[in-house]
mmCIF file of C-alpha atoms in Angstrom:
data_model
loop_
_atom_site.group_PDB
_atom_site.id
_atom_site.type_symbol
_atom_site.label_atom_id
_atom_site.label_comp_id
_atom_site.label_asym_id
_atom_site.label_seq_id
_atom_site.Cartn_x
_atom_site.Cartn_y
_atom_site.Cartn_z
ATOM 1 C CA MET A 9 52.569 14.063 155.305
ATOM 2 C CA THR A 10 52.374 17.087 153.076
ATOM 3 C CA PHE A 11 55.320 18.934 151.613
ATOM 4 C CA HIS A 12 55.187 22.257 149.828
ATOM 5 C CA CYS A 13 57.651 22.892 147.056
ATOM 6 C CA SER A 14 59.455 26.154 147.541
ATOM 7 C CA ILE A 15 62.112 25.714 144.864
ATOM 8 C CA SER A 16 62.295 28.555 142.381
ATOM 9 C CA ASN A 17 62.934 28.309 138.663
ATOM 10 C CA THR A 18 66.332 29.948 139.213
ATOM 11 C CA GLN A 19 67.324 27.314 141.767
ATOM 12 C CA LEU A 20 66.107 24.581 139.439
ATOM 13 C CA MET A 21 68.124 25.984 136.520
ATOM 14 C CA GLN A 22 71.241 26.262 138.709
ATOM 15 C CA ALA A 23 70.865 22.645 139.819
ATOM 16 C CA HIS A 24 70.458 21.468 136.212
ATOM 17 C CA ALA A 25 73.461 23.513 135.072
ATOM 18 C CA ALA A 26 75.661 22.104 137.830
ATOM 19 C CA LEU A 27 74.597 18.534 137.110
ATOM 20 C CA SER A 28 74.839 18.779 133.338
ATOM 21 C CA LEU A 29 78.630 18.589 133.577
ATOM 22 C CA ARG A 30 78.676 15.358 135.597
ATOM 23 C CA LYS A 31 76.463 12.336 136.124
ATOM 24 C CA VAL A 32 76.605 11.965 139.912
ATOM 25 C CA PRO A 33 75.349 14.683 142.271
ATOM 26 C CA PHE A 34 77.256 15.606 145.397
ATOM 27 C CA MET A 35 75.651 14.827 148.745
ATOM 28 C CA HIS A 36 75.341 18.514 149.637
ATOM 29 C CA GLU A 37 73.420 19.095 146.383
ATOM 30 C CA ILE A 38 70.969 16.326 147.238
ATOM 31 C CA ILE A 39 70.507 17.736 150.738
ATOM 32 C CA ASP A 40 69.972 21.253 149.325
ATOM 33 C CA VAL A 41 67.328 20.070 146.852
ATOM 34 C CA VAL A 42 65.539 17.939 149.472
ATOM 35 C CA SER A 43 65.534 21.022 151.692
ATOM 36 C CA ALA A 44 64.065 23.188 148.921
ATOM 37 C CA VAL A 45 61.424 20.614 147.962
ATOM 38 C CA THR A 46 60.307 19.794 151.506
ATOM 39 C CA GLY A 47 60.637 23.249 153.022
ATOM 40 C CA ILE A 48 62.823 21.851 155.828
ATOM 41 C CA SER A 49 66.083 23.767 156.239
ATOM 42 C CA VAL A 50 69.442 22.083 155.673
ATOM 43 C CA THR A 51 70.311 22.826 159.295
ATOM 44 C CA GLU A 52 67.187 20.980 160.468
ATOM 45 C CA ILE A 53 67.874 18.019 158.161
ATOM 46 C CA LYS A 54 71.369 17.689 159.634
ATOM 47 C CA SER A 55 70.207 18.337 163.212
ATOM 48 C CA ARG A 56 69.157 15.844 165.866
ATOM 49 C CA GLY A 57 65.523 16.965 165.469
ATOM 50 C CA ARG A 58 63.002 14.156 165.545
ATOM 51 C CA THR A 59 59.766 15.775 164.404
ATOM 52 C CA ARG A 60 57.955 13.785 161.744
ATOM 53 C CA ASP A 61 58.583 16.184 158.848
ATOM 54 C CA VAL A 62 62.275 16.628 159.678
ATOM 55 C CA VAL A 63 62.839 12.873 160.018
ATOM 56 C CA SER A 64 60.973 12.196 156.759
ATOM 57 C CA ALA A 65 63.028 14.780 154.861
ATOM 58 C CA ARG A 66 66.238 13.390 156.381
ATOM 59 C CA HIS A 67 65.299 9.825 155.425
ATOM 60 C CA VAL A 68 64.598 10.844 151.827
ATOM 61 C CA ALA A 69 67.909 12.700 151.611
ATOM 62 C CA VAL A 70 69.836 9.767 153.114
ATOM 63 C CA TRP A 71 68.125 7.321 150.737
ATOM 64 C CA GLN A 72 68.908 9.481 147.714
ATOM 65 C CA CYS A 73 72.521 9.974 148.786
ATOM 66 C CA ASN A 74 72.860 6.197 149.010
ATOM 67 C CA VAL A 75 71.211 5.542 145.653
ATOM 68 C CA PHE A 76 72.895 8.251 143.606
ATOM 69 C CA THR A 77 76.306 8.859 145.184
ATOM 70 C CA ARG A 78 77.129 5.284 146.249
ATOM 71 C CA LYS A 79 79.169 6.600 149.181
ATOM 72 C CA SER A 80 79.742 4.379 152.199
ATOM 73 C CA TYR A 81 77.143 4.355 154.951
ATOM 74 C CA SER A 82 79.649 5.942 157.327
ATOM 75 C CA ARG A 83 80.393 8.789 154.921
ATOM 76 C CA ILE A 84 76.674 9.409 154.374
ATOM 77 C CA GLY A 85 76.157 9.443 158.142
ATOM 78 C CA LYS A 86 78.918 12.018 158.573
ATOM 79 C CA ALA A 87 77.301 14.235 155.937
ATOM 80 C CA PHE A 88 74.158 14.244 158.070
ATOM 81 C CA GLY A 89 75.696 15.415 161.315
ATOM 82 C CA MET A 90 78.036 12.636 162.462
ATOM 83 C CA ARG A 91 75.441 9.868 162.390
ATOM 84 C CA ASP A 92 76.413 6.227 162.666
ATOM 85 C CA HIS A 93 76.216 3.831 159.697
ATOM 86 C CA THR A 94 73.411 1.935 161.451
ATOM 87 C CA THR A 95 71.316 5.105 161.481
ATOM 88 C CA VAL A 96 71.794 5.302 157.713
ATOM 89 C CA LEU A 97 70.711 1.662 157.352
ATOM 90 C CA HIS A 98 67.607 2.405 159.447
ATOM 91 C CA ALA A 99 66.704 5.378 157.224
ATOM 92 C CA LEU A 100 67.134 3.264 154.082
ATOM 93 C CA ALA A 101 64.901 0.534 155.498
ATOM 94 C CA LYS A 102 62.222 3.066 156.492
ATOM 95 C CA VAL A 103 62.105 4.611 153.031
ATOM 96 C CA GLU A 104 61.921 1.215 151.340
ATOM 97 C CA ALA A 105 59.217 -0.002 153.728
ATOM 98 C CA ASN A 106 57.131 3.146 153.129
ATOM 99 C CA ARG A 107 58.073 3.894 149.540
ATOM 100 C CA PRO A 108 54.552 4.911 148.428
ATOM 101 C CA LYS A 109 54.542 7.549 151.211
ATOM 102 C CA TYR A 110 57.821 9.034 149.962
ATOM 103 C CA HIS A 111 57.179 8.523 146.232
ATOM 104 C CA ASP A 112 56.135 12.107 145.385
ATOM 105 C CA VAL A 113 59.047 13.699 147.230
ATOM 106 C CA ILE A 114 61.551 11.272 145.694
ATOM 107 C CA GLU A 115 60.170 11.966 142.211
ATOM 108 C CA GLU A 116 60.280 15.739 142.685
ATOM 109 C CA VAL A 117 63.839 15.693 144.051
ATOM 110 C CA CYS A 118 64.940 13.467 141.157
ATOM 111 C CA ASP A 119 63.304 15.852 138.684
ATOM 112 C CA CYS A 120 65.092 18.814 140.251
ATOM 113 C CA LEU A 121 68.412 16.956 140.071
ATOM 114 C CA GLY A 122 67.759 15.809 136.498
ATOM 115 C CA LEU A 123 67.874 12.129 137.497
ATOM 116 C CA ASP A 124 65.550 9.205 136.885
ATOM 117 C CA ALA A 125 63.791 7.996 140.010
ATOM 118 C CA PRO A 126 64.585 4.339 140.757
ATOM 119 C CA SER A 127 61.688 1.921 140.663
ATOM 120 C CA ILE A 128 59.906 0.795 143.803
ATOM 121 C CA GLY A 129 61.833 -1.924 145.573
ATOM 122 C CA TYR A 130 65.207 -0.718 144.313
ATOM 123 C CA MET A 131 67.678 -1.009 147.139
ATOM 124 C CA PRO A 132 71.303 -0.736 146.153
ATOM 125 C CA GLY A 133 73.838 -2.792 147.990
ATOM 126 C CA PRO A 134 76.751 -1.254 149.797
ATOM 127 C CA PRO A 135 79.378 0.442 147.658
ATOM 128 C CA ARG A 136 82.074 -1.798 146.292
ATOM 129 C CA PRO A 137 85.185 0.385 146.100
ATOM 130 C CA PHE A 138 87.461 -2.671 145.860
ATOM 131 C CA ALA A 139 85.685 -3.914 142.736
ATOM 132 C CA GLU A 140 85.756 -0.448 141.185
ATOM 133 C CA ARG A 141 89.490 0.044 141.704
ATOM 134 C CA TRP A 142 90.798 -3.372 140.680
ATOM 135 C CA SER A 143 90.474 -5.185 137.375
ATOM 136 C CA ASP A 144 89.777 -8.930 137.225
ATOM 137 C CA THR A 145 93.433 -9.673 136.427
ATOM 138 C CA ASP A 146 94.529 -7.601 139.432
ATOM 139 C CA VAL A 147 92.154 -9.503 141.694
ATOM 140 C CA GLU A 148 93.411 -12.862 140.400
ATOM 141 C CA ALA A 149 97.031 -11.798 140.898
ATOM 142 C CA LEU A 150 96.227 -10.661 144.432
ATOM 143 C CA LYS A 151 94.533 -13.990 145.190
ATOM 144 C CA ARG A 152 97.608 -15.850 143.960
ATOM 145 C CA LEU A 153 99.912 -13.700 146.098
ATOM 146 C CA VAL A 154 97.794 -14.277 149.178
ATOM 147 C CA ALA A 155 97.604 -18.008 148.502
ATOM 148 C CA ASP A 156 101.374 -18.229 147.951
ATOM 149 C CA GLY A 157 102.079 -16.257 151.109
ATOM 150 C CA TYR A 158 99.747 -18.455 153.093
ATOM 151 C CA LYS A 159 101.448 -21.616 151.783
ATOM 152 C CA GLN A 160 104.898 -20.263 152.686
ATOM 153 C CA LYS A 161 103.866 -19.611 156.298
ATOM 154 C CA GLN A 162 102.754 -23.219 156.837
#
């Protein structure tokens, strides 16, 4: 699989400027950069097309959205044309299984986004919004409330 980089210096500078203000890229930014790096249009990446180059670009974009945005699989699937969460899981597994094949594209997209490429074998778990929203004391208090409520019902 060969990709030709068609990203211009202007596009690269715009991407760096947009990302310099925050640490996490938006999914549409990742899709735009993958499109520019691979030469596959955003419309094709989000389409139902199944040609090898389109699928490869889509898999890289899905993998990077999972790694860098930590959105749910369902939300990532919706960003790619109403795909199911299992389709996202399949794309993640394909990229991890063939990481050397995708290495150059992943590195180039990360460079364009100003991010460090994760090491081979890195596979983040699903997002944990519950853990991010609640402190340890909140979780303990919630456990006590649930336990007390359960005892009262018996």
